[in-house]
Amino acid sequence: LRESRNVYLFRFCCMTFTPLATLVLIVVPGSLKQIDAGNGQVFGVNSADEIYTLYSGVWTKVPGSLKHVSVGPAGVWGVSAGDYILNLQRGDWVVVRGLLKQVDAGGSVFPAGVNSNDDIYCLPAEGSWINIQGKLKYYSCGSYSCWGVNSADNIYIMKGVTPTKCGGSLQWEQIDGALSMIEVSTDGKVYGVNSNGDLFEREGVSSINPAGTKWRQLPLYQRIKHVSYDGGHLWLITLDNSILDCTDDLN
């Protein structure tokens, strides 16, 4: 997990970043089963539930054991193999009351997630976990909306999310398409992966129109199982746990 990288130049999904730009796809050394980027940081976990963060371009091991990790405005959160919820505070993992199988820290000040029963929760800045009606297997939040997918791979959006209203409007809106996982960046960009390992971006997403307009498939030479976006970097995990970093230039 150190510095040597293979660089490939592509022109397929460059419209994701800058029209007519050359997309730089870097194969990053190492192996991760899940990755999350937010707030200028990148965290991930491998098949042994070991935790890593990208520091000065080098993967650095973080003490602890997690099956899923998330970083964003709400801080660094994770869940253990036993579904215990942990929050990184001053370098130490602190256990937070509750159980979740997946957690997301992309909300402006709150984490959110789902438990083993696919129940949906969010945690206000001050208070206890709030149960949001519905069932989802994966849930991700941005600054003004949260997106999720259920066990049938149906896609839903929750609008009206604010720092003081983590449950949003409490009215789900179904979105066309089918995805097995979905991620919303802090700035509102939405990406997802389907059960076939295909990668998609939601076009037309804005604070005025959080649901966007349509899905666009981004052709890749490998199948993807996990995606995350932050600060011009599209991070991808392939089916064999390889790590890819897509940017729109060589900087």
PDB file of C-alpha atoms in Angstrom:
ATOM      1  CA  LEU A   1       0.000   0.000   0.000  1.00  0.00           C
ATOM      2  CA  ARG A   2       2.650   2.517  -0.967  1.00  0.00           C
ATOM      3  CA  GLU A   3       3.566   4.870  -3.738  1.00  0.00           C
ATOM      4  CA  SER A   4       4.081   3.074  -7.084  1.00  0.00           C
ATOM      5  CA  ARG A   5       1.075   3.611  -9.344  1.00  0.00           C
ATOM      6  CA  ASN A   6       0.058   2.561 -12.841  1.00  0.00           C
ATOM      7  CA  VAL A   7      -1.463   5.411 -14.846  1.00  0.00           C
ATOM      8  CA  TYR A   8      -3.893   4.900 -17.725  1.00  0.00           C
ATOM      9  CA  LEU A   9      -5.373   7.606 -19.942  1.00  0.00           C
ATOM     10  CA  PHE A  10      -8.951   7.239 -21.124  1.00  0.00           C
ATOM     11  CA  ARG A  11     -11.500   9.407 -22.895  1.00  0.00           C
ATOM     12  CA  PHE A  12     -14.658   7.532 -22.000  1.00  0.00           C
ATOM     13  CA  CYS A  13     -16.254   9.002 -18.876  1.00  0.00           C
ATOM     14  CA  CYS A  14     -14.405  12.318 -18.989  1.00  0.00           C
ATOM     15  CA  MET A  15     -17.755  14.126 -19.228  1.00  0.00           C
ATOM     16  CA  THR A  16     -18.127  13.249 -15.560  1.00  0.00           C
ATOM     17  CA  PHE A  17     -15.565  15.917 -14.792  1.00  0.00           C
ATOM     18  CA  THR A  18     -14.755  18.380 -17.575  1.00  0.00           C
ATOM     19  CA  PRO A  19     -16.167  18.158 -21.123  1.00  0.00           C
ATOM     20  CA  LEU A  20     -13.571  16.856 -23.620  1.00  0.00           C
ATOM     21  CA  ALA A  21     -10.970  16.409 -20.885  1.00  0.00           C
ATOM     22  CA  THR A  22      -8.723  13.360 -20.672  1.00  0.00           C
ATOM     23  CA  LEU A  23      -9.666  11.167 -17.754  1.00  0.00           C
ATOM     24  CA  VAL A  24      -6.670   9.913 -15.815  1.00  0.00           C
ATOM     25  CA  LEU A  25      -7.338   6.531 -14.245  1.00  0.00           C
ATOM     26  CA  ILE A  26      -4.754   5.559 -11.639  1.00  0.00           C
ATOM     27  CA  VAL A  27      -4.516   2.004 -10.379  1.00  0.00           C
ATOM     28  CA  VAL A  28      -3.635   2.546  -6.736  1.00  0.00           C
ATOM     29  CA  PRO A  29      -1.541  -0.145  -5.012  1.00  0.00           C
ATOM     30  CA  GLY A  30      -3.315  -2.110  -2.336  1.00  0.00           C
ATOM     31  CA  SER A  31      -6.563  -3.959  -1.826  1.00  0.00           C
ATOM     32  CA  LEU A  32      -9.773  -2.625  -0.266  1.00  0.00           C
ATOM     33  CA  LYS A  33     -13.309  -3.977  -0.157  1.00  0.00           C
ATOM     34  CA  GLN A  34     -14.878  -0.574   0.558  1.00  0.00           C
ATOM     35  CA  ILE A  35     -13.766   3.049   0.269  1.00  0.00           C
ATOM     36  CA  ASP A  36     -15.183   6.432   1.215  1.00  0.00           C
ATOM     37  CA  ALA A  37     -14.019   9.956   0.423  1.00  0.00           C
ATOM     38  CA  GLY A  38     -15.217  13.202   1.945  1.00  0.00           C
ATOM     39  CA  ASN A  39     -14.046  16.414   3.522  1.00  0.00           C
ATOM     40  CA  GLY A  40     -10.722  16.069   1.685  1.00  0.00           C
ATOM     41  CA  GLN A  41      -9.995  12.683   3.264  1.00  0.00           C
ATOM     42  CA  VAL A  42     -10.092   9.081   2.044  1.00  0.00           C
ATOM     43  CA  PHE A  43     -10.691   6.021   4.236  1.00  0.00           C
ATOM     44  CA  GLY A  44     -11.143   2.366   3.388  1.00  0.00           C
ATOM     45  CA  VAL A  45     -11.250  -1.140   4.812  1.00  0.00           C
ATOM     46  CA  ASN A  46      -9.816  -4.366   3.422  1.00  0.00           C
ATOM     47  CA  SER A  47     -11.086  -7.945   3.462  1.00  0.00           C
ATOM     48  CA  ALA A  48      -9.541  -8.432   6.928  1.00  0.00           C
ATOM     49  CA  ASP A  49     -11.493  -5.402   8.240  1.00  0.00           C
ATOM     50  CA  GLU A  50      -8.251  -3.440   8.633  1.00  0.00           C
ATOM     51  CA  ILE A  51      -8.681   0.338   8.309  1.00  0.00           C
ATOM     52  CA  TYR A  52      -6.575   2.625   6.119  1.00  0.00           C
ATOM     53  CA  THR A  53      -6.506   6.335   5.367  1.00  0.00           C
ATOM     54  CA  LEU A  54      -4.684   8.109   2.551  1.00  0.00           C
ATOM     55  CA  TYR A  55      -2.083  10.447   4.050  1.00  0.00           C
ATOM     56  CA  SER A  56       0.310  12.427   1.816  1.00  0.00           C
ATOM     57  CA  GLY A  57      -0.372   9.996  -1.014  1.00  0.00           C
ATOM     58  CA  VAL A  58       0.421   6.898   1.052  1.00  0.00           C
ATOM     59  CA  TRP A  59      -2.011   4.479   2.675  1.00  0.00           C
ATOM     60  CA  THR A  60      -1.597   4.598   6.444  1.00  0.00           C
ATOM     61  CA  LYS A  61      -3.043   1.934   8.705  1.00  0.00           C
ATOM     62  CA  VAL A  62      -5.487   3.144  11.345  1.00  0.00           C
ATOM     63  CA  PRO A  63      -5.824   1.128  14.569  1.00  0.00           C
ATOM     64  CA  GLY A  64      -9.068  -0.759  14.923  1.00  0.00           C
ATOM     65  CA  SER A  65     -11.267  -3.141  12.958  1.00  0.00           C
ATOM     66  CA  LEU A  66     -14.253  -2.135  10.807  1.00  0.00           C
ATOM     67  CA  LYS A  67     -16.280  -3.727   8.033  1.00  0.00           C
ATOM     68  CA  HIS A  68     -17.453  -0.342   6.723  1.00  0.00           C
ATOM     69  CA  VAL A  69     -16.058   3.183   7.167  1.00  0.00           C
ATOM     70  CA  SER A  70     -17.265   6.643   6.134  1.00  0.00           C
ATOM     71  CA  VAL A  71     -15.758  10.122   6.257  1.00  0.00           C
ATOM     72  CA  GLY A  72     -17.411  13.490   5.688  1.00  0.00           C
ATOM     73  CA  PRO A  73     -18.606  16.679   7.365  1.00  0.00           C
ATOM     74  CA  ALA A  74     -20.056  14.559  10.186  1.00  0.00           C
ATOM     75  CA  GLY A  75     -16.596  13.157  10.952  1.00  0.00           C
ATOM     76  CA  VAL A  76     -15.243   9.627  10.602  1.00  0.00           C
ATOM     77  CA  TRP A  77     -17.678   6.833  11.379  1.00  0.00           C
ATOM     78  CA  GLY A  78     -17.602   3.080  11.024  1.00  0.00           C
ATOM     79  CA  VAL A  79     -19.325  -0.164  11.892  1.00  0.00           C
ATOM     80  CA  SER A  80     -17.674  -3.306  13.203  1.00  0.00           C
ATOM     81  CA  ALA A  81     -18.253  -6.928  12.255  1.00  0.00           C
ATOM     82  CA  GLY A  82     -20.782  -7.059  15.086  1.00  0.00           C
ATOM     83  CA  ASP A  83     -22.611  -3.953  13.768  1.00  0.00           C
ATOM     84  CA  TYR A  84     -21.345  -1.771  16.608  1.00  0.00           C
ATOM     85  CA  ILE A  85     -21.166   1.920  15.650  1.00  0.00           C
ATOM     86  CA  LEU A  86     -17.890   3.763  16.183  1.00  0.00           C
ATOM     87  CA  ASN A  87     -16.898   7.412  15.822  1.00  0.00           C
ATOM     88  CA  LEU A  88     -13.270   8.539  15.538  1.00  0.00           C
ATOM     89  CA  GLN A  89     -12.679  11.178  18.210  1.00  0.00           C
ATOM     90  CA  ARG A  90      -9.191  12.619  18.794  1.00  0.00           C
ATOM     91  CA  GLY A  91      -7.571   9.538  17.336  1.00  0.00           C
ATOM     92  CA  ASP A  92      -9.619   6.996  19.281  1.00  0.00           C
ATOM     93  CA  TRP A  93     -12.657   4.980  18.247  1.00  0.00           C
ATOM     94  CA  VAL A  94     -15.585   5.699  20.554  1.00  0.00           C
ATOM     95  CA  VAL A  95     -18.545   3.318  20.622  1.00  0.00           C
ATOM     96  CA  VAL A  96     -21.862   5.055  19.934  1.00  0.00           C
ATOM     97  CA  ARG A  97     -25.136   3.580  21.103  1.00  0.00           C
ATOM     98  CA  GLY A  98     -27.005   1.559  18.505  1.00  0.00           C
ATOM     99  CA  LEU A  99     -26.332  -1.064  15.837  1.00  0.00           C
ATOM    100  CA  LEU A 100     -25.875  -0.493  12.087  1.00  0.00           C
ATOM    101  CA  LYS A 101     -24.547  -2.579   9.214  1.00  0.00           C
ATOM    102  CA  GLN A 102     -23.663   0.499   7.112  1.00  0.00           C
ATOM    103  CA  VAL A 103     -23.056   4.119   8.070  1.00  0.00           C
ATOM    104  CA  ASP A 104     -22.567   7.323   6.095  1.00  0.00           C
ATOM    105  CA  ALA A 105     -20.946  10.568   7.282  1.00  0.00           C
ATOM    106  CA  GLY A 106     -21.780  12.700   4.248  1.00  0.00           C
ATOM    107  CA  GLY A 107     -24.564  14.697   5.865  1.00  0.00           C
ATOM    108  CA  SER A 108     -23.738  18.269   6.807  1.00  0.00           C
ATOM    109  CA  VAL A 109     -23.446  17.517  10.528  1.00  0.00           C
ATOM    110  CA  PHE A 110     -25.077  14.120  10.986  1.00  0.00           C
ATOM    111  CA  PRO A 111     -24.343  10.466  10.245  1.00  0.00           C
ATOM    112  CA  ALA A 112     -26.982   8.124   8.875  1.00  0.00           C
ATOM    113  CA  GLY A 113     -27.212   4.442   8.099  1.00  0.00           C
ATOM    114  CA  VAL A 114     -29.146   1.198   8.040  1.00  0.00           C
ATOM    115  CA  ASN A 115     -29.224  -1.808  10.347  1.00  0.00           C
ATOM    116  CA  SER A 116     -29.342  -5.548   9.684  1.00  0.00           C
ATOM    117  CA  ASN A 117     -33.131  -5.331   9.344  1.00  0.00           C
ATOM    118  CA  ASP A 118     -32.779  -2.580   6.688  1.00  0.00           C
ATOM    119  CA  ASP A 119     -34.254  -0.024   9.086  1.00  0.00           C
ATOM    120  CA  ILE A 120     -33.059   3.527   8.352  1.00  0.00           C
ATOM    121  CA  TYR A 121     -31.626   5.926  10.917  1.00  0.00           C
ATOM    122  CA  CYS A 122     -30.012   9.341  11.200  1.00  0.00           C
ATOM    123  CA  LEU A 123     -28.380  11.006  14.193  1.00  0.00           C
ATOM    124  CA  PRO A 124     -29.114  14.715  14.818  1.00  0.00           C
ATOM    125  CA  ALA A 125     -26.335  16.943  16.130  1.00  0.00           C
ATOM    126  CA  GLU A 126     -27.832  16.643  19.585  1.00  0.00           C
ATOM    127  CA  GLY A 127     -30.082  13.721  20.355  1.00  0.00           C
ATOM    128  CA  SER A 128     -30.654  10.026  19.735  1.00  0.00           C
ATOM    129  CA  TRP A 129     -30.922   8.043  16.517  1.00  0.00           C
ATOM    130  CA  ILE A 130     -34.126   8.824  14.619  1.00  0.00           C
ATOM    131  CA  ASN A 131     -35.857   6.012  12.743  1.00  0.00           C
ATOM    132  CA  ILE A 132     -36.937   7.026   9.237  1.00  0.00           C
ATOM    133  CA  GLN A 133     -39.876   5.097   7.836  1.00  0.00           C
ATOM    134  CA  GLY A 134     -39.013   2.598   5.117  1.00  0.00           C
ATOM    135  CA  LYS A 135     -36.507  -0.150   4.352  1.00  0.00           C
ATOM    136  CA  LEU A 136     -33.120   0.299   2.667  1.00  0.00           C
ATOM    137  CA  LYS A 137     -29.988  -1.829   2.442  1.00  0.00           C
ATOM    138  CA  TYR A 138     -27.695   1.144   1.709  1.00  0.00           C
ATOM    139  CA  TYR A 139     -28.098   4.838   2.533  1.00  0.00           C
ATOM    140  CA  SER A 140     -25.958   7.885   1.719  1.00  0.00           C
ATOM    141  CA  CYS A 141     -26.393  11.595   2.419  1.00  0.00           C
ATOM    142  CA  GLY A 142     -25.128  14.864   0.978  1.00  0.00           C
ATOM    143  CA  SER A 143     -25.717  18.483   1.863  1.00  0.00           C
ATOM    144  CA  TYR A 144     -29.367  18.661   0.796  1.00  0.00           C
ATOM    145  CA  SER A 145     -30.578  15.143   0.054  1.00  0.00           C
ATOM    146  CA  CYS A 146     -30.105  11.503   0.973  1.00  0.00           C
ATOM    147  CA  TRP A 147     -30.269   8.560  -1.421  1.00  0.00           C
ATOM    148  CA  GLY A 148     -30.743   4.865  -0.803  1.00  0.00           C
ATOM    149  CA  VAL A 149     -31.377   1.493  -2.391  1.00  0.00           C
ATOM    150  CA  ASN A 150     -33.534  -1.322  -1.052  1.00  0.00           C
ATOM    151  CA  SER A 151     -33.217  -5.105  -1.198  1.00  0.00           C
ATOM    152  CA  ALA A 152     -34.824  -5.112  -4.664  1.00  0.00           C
ATOM    153  CA  ASP A 153     -32.265  -2.507  -5.883  1.00  0.00           C
ATOM    154  CA  ASN A 154     -34.967   0.158  -6.179  1.00  0.00           C
ATOM    155  CA  ILE A 155     -33.616   3.697  -5.769  1.00  0.00           C
ATOM    156  CA  TYR A 156     -35.081   6.365  -3.493  1.00  0.00           C
ATOM    157  CA  ILE A 157     -34.311   9.961  -2.578  1.00  0.00           C
ATOM    158  CA  MET A 158     -35.163  11.876   0.583  1.00  0.00           C
ATOM    159  CA  LYS A 159     -35.321  15.615  -0.055  1.00  0.00           C
ATOM    160  CA  GLY A 160     -35.381  18.495   2.401  1.00  0.00           C
ATOM    161  CA  VAL A 161     -32.412  17.331   4.447  1.00  0.00           C
ATOM    162  CA  THR A 162     -30.852  20.105   6.560  1.00  0.00           C
ATOM    163  CA  PRO A 163     -28.355  20.264   9.455  1.00  0.00           C
ATOM    164  CA  THR A 164     -31.278  20.467  11.880  1.00  0.00           C
ATOM    165  CA  LYS A 165     -33.574  18.048  10.028  1.00  0.00           C
ATOM    166  CA  CYS A 166     -31.643  14.877   9.246  1.00  0.00           C
ATOM    167  CA  GLY A 167     -34.865  13.044   8.353  1.00  0.00           C
ATOM    168  CA  GLY A 168     -35.635  15.539   5.610  1.00  0.00           C
ATOM    169  CA  SER A 169     -39.191  15.721   4.289  1.00  0.00           C
ATOM    170  CA  LEU A 170     -39.908  12.168   5.540  1.00  0.00           C
ATOM    171  CA  GLN A 171     -41.430  11.453   2.119  1.00  0.00           C
ATOM    172  CA  TRP A 172     -39.600   9.030  -0.161  1.00  0.00           C
ATOM    173  CA  GLU A 173     -39.499   9.612  -3.908  1.00  0.00           C
ATOM    174  CA  GLN A 174     -38.623   6.654  -6.101  1.00  0.00           C
ATOM    175  CA  ILE A 175     -36.050   7.272  -8.827  1.00  0.00           C
ATOM    176  CA  ASP A 176     -35.876   5.331 -12.077  1.00  0.00           C
ATOM    177  CA  GLY A 177     -33.269   2.612 -12.447  1.00  0.00           C
ATOM    178  CA  ALA A 178     -31.798  -0.158 -10.310  1.00  0.00           C
ATOM    179  CA  LEU A 179     -28.621   0.004  -8.203  1.00  0.00           C
ATOM    180  CA  SER A 180     -27.041  -2.220  -5.577  1.00  0.00           C
ATOM    181  CA  MET A 181     -25.190   0.640  -3.859  1.00  0.00           C
ATOM    182  CA  ILE A 182     -25.246   4.426  -4.105  1.00  0.00           C
ATOM    183  CA  GLU A 183     -23.110   7.298  -2.839  1.00  0.00           C
ATOM    184  CA  VAL A 184     -23.785  11.022  -2.545  1.00  0.00           C
ATOM    185  CA  SER A 185     -20.835  13.393  -2.285  1.00  0.00           C
ATOM    186  CA  THR A 186     -20.777  16.381   0.041  1.00  0.00           C
ATOM    187  CA  ASP A 187     -21.361  18.682  -2.934  1.00  0.00           C
ATOM    188  CA  GLY A 188     -24.360  16.637  -4.072  1.00  0.00           C
ATOM    189  CA  LYS A 189     -22.950  14.479  -6.877  1.00  0.00           C
ATOM    190  CA  VAL A 190     -24.595  11.057  -7.039  1.00  0.00           C
ATOM    191  CA  TYR A 191     -22.947   7.852  -8.258  1.00  0.00           C
ATOM    192  CA  GLY A 192     -24.075   4.261  -8.086  1.00  0.00           C
ATOM    193  CA  VAL A 193     -23.217   0.701  -9.035  1.00  0.00           C
ATOM    194  CA  ASN A 194     -25.641  -1.971 -10.205  1.00  0.00           C
ATOM    195  CA  SER A 195     -25.583  -5.713  -9.549  1.00  0.00           C
ATOM    196  CA  ASN A 196     -23.659  -6.254 -12.792  1.00  0.00           C
ATOM    197  CA  GLY A 197     -20.816  -3.981 -11.669  1.00  0.00           C
ATOM    198  CA  ASP A 198     -21.747  -1.128 -14.020  1.00  0.00           C
ATOM    199  CA  LEU A 199     -21.061   2.443 -12.876  1.00  0.00           C
ATOM    200  CA  PHE A 200     -23.593   5.272 -13.189  1.00  0.00           C
ATOM    201  CA  GLU A 201     -23.726   9.010 -12.541  1.00  0.00           C
ATOM    202  CA  ARG A 202     -26.935  10.961 -11.941  1.00  0.00           C
ATOM    203  CA  GLU A 203     -27.087  13.980 -14.239  1.00  0.00           C
ATOM    204  CA  GLY A 204     -28.742  17.316 -13.518  1.00  0.00           C
ATOM    205  CA  VAL A 205     -28.465  17.115  -9.720  1.00  0.00           C
ATOM    206  CA  SER A 206     -28.561  20.491  -7.947  1.00  0.00           C
ATOM    207  CA  SER A 207     -29.915  22.088  -4.790  1.00  0.00           C
ATOM    208  CA  ILE A 208     -32.904  23.234  -6.857  1.00  0.00           C
ATOM    209  CA  ASN A 209     -33.414  19.790  -8.401  1.00  0.00           C
ATOM    210  CA  PRO A 210     -31.906  17.244  -5.969  1.00  0.00           C
ATOM    211  CA  ALA A 211     -33.343  14.291  -7.907  1.00  0.00           C
ATOM    212  CA  GLY A 212     -31.542  15.231 -11.115  1.00  0.00           C
ATOM    213  CA  THR A 213     -32.762  14.259 -14.574  1.00  0.00           C
ATOM    214  CA  LYS A 214     -31.347  10.903 -15.725  1.00  0.00           C
ATOM    215  CA  TRP A 215     -28.701   8.225 -15.203  1.00  0.00           C
ATOM    216  CA  ARG A 216     -25.656   8.031 -17.433  1.00  0.00           C
ATOM    217  CA  GLN A 217     -23.525   4.914 -17.528  1.00  0.00           C
ATOM    218  CA  LEU A 218     -19.781   5.469 -17.338  1.00  0.00           C
ATOM    219  CA  PRO A 219     -18.054   2.716 -19.334  1.00  0.00           C
ATOM    220  CA  LEU A 220     -15.107   1.105 -17.588  1.00  0.00           C
ATOM    221  CA  TYR A 221     -12.791  -1.772 -18.413  1.00  0.00           C
ATOM    222  CA  GLN A 222     -13.502  -3.449 -15.057  1.00  0.00           C
ATOM    223  CA  ARG A 223     -16.593  -4.242 -13.034  1.00  0.00           C
ATOM    224  CA  ILE A 224     -17.102  -2.046  -9.968  1.00  0.00           C
ATOM    225  CA  LYS A 225     -18.617  -2.871  -6.581  1.00  0.00           C
ATOM    226  CA  HIS A 226     -18.068   0.388  -4.677  1.00  0.00           C
ATOM    227  CA  VAL A 227     -17.792   4.076  -5.587  1.00  0.00           C
ATOM    228  CA  SER A 228     -17.136   7.347  -3.755  1.00  0.00           C
ATOM    229  CA  TYR A 229     -16.468  10.908  -4.926  1.00  0.00           C
ATOM    230  CA  ASP A 230     -14.807  13.930  -3.339  1.00  0.00           C
ATOM    231  CA  GLY A 231     -12.790  16.906  -4.505  1.00  0.00           C
ATOM    232  CA  GLY A 232     -12.455  15.913  -8.163  1.00  0.00           C
ATOM    233  CA  HIS A 233     -11.504  12.302  -7.403  1.00  0.00           C
ATOM    234  CA  LEU A 234     -13.790   9.410  -8.277  1.00  0.00           C
ATOM    235  CA  TRP A 235     -12.686   6.438  -6.171  1.00  0.00           C
ATOM    236  CA  LEU A 236     -13.630   2.947  -7.338  1.00  0.00           C
ATOM    237  CA  ILE A 237     -13.272  -0.548  -5.903  1.00  0.00           C
ATOM    238  CA  THR A 238     -13.349  -3.382  -8.441  1.00  0.00           C
ATOM    239  CA  LEU A 239     -14.763  -6.863  -7.932  1.00  0.00           C
ATOM    240  CA  ASP A 240     -11.270  -8.142  -7.078  1.00  0.00           C
ATOM    241  CA  ASN A 241     -10.749  -5.330  -4.501  1.00  0.00           C
ATOM    242  CA  SER A 242      -8.405  -3.282  -6.694  1.00  0.00           C
ATOM    243  CA  ILE A 243      -8.420   0.483  -6.051  1.00  0.00           C
ATOM    244  CA  LEU A 244      -8.906   2.995  -8.880  1.00  0.00           C
ATOM    245  CA  ASP A 245      -8.613   6.791  -8.660  1.00  0.00           C
ATOM    246  CA  CYS A 246     -10.130   8.764 -11.554  1.00  0.00           C
ATOM    247  CA  THR A 247      -9.316  12.442 -12.100  1.00  0.00           C
ATOM    248  CA  ASP A 248      -9.591  14.774 -15.078  1.00  0.00           C
ATOM    249  CA  ASP A 249      -5.940  15.835 -15.278  1.00  0.00           C
ATOM    250  CA  LEU A 250      -2.424  14.782 -14.296  1.00  0.00           C
ATOM    251  CA  ASN A 251      -2.190  17.036 -11.237  1.00  0.00           C
TER     252      ASN A 251
END
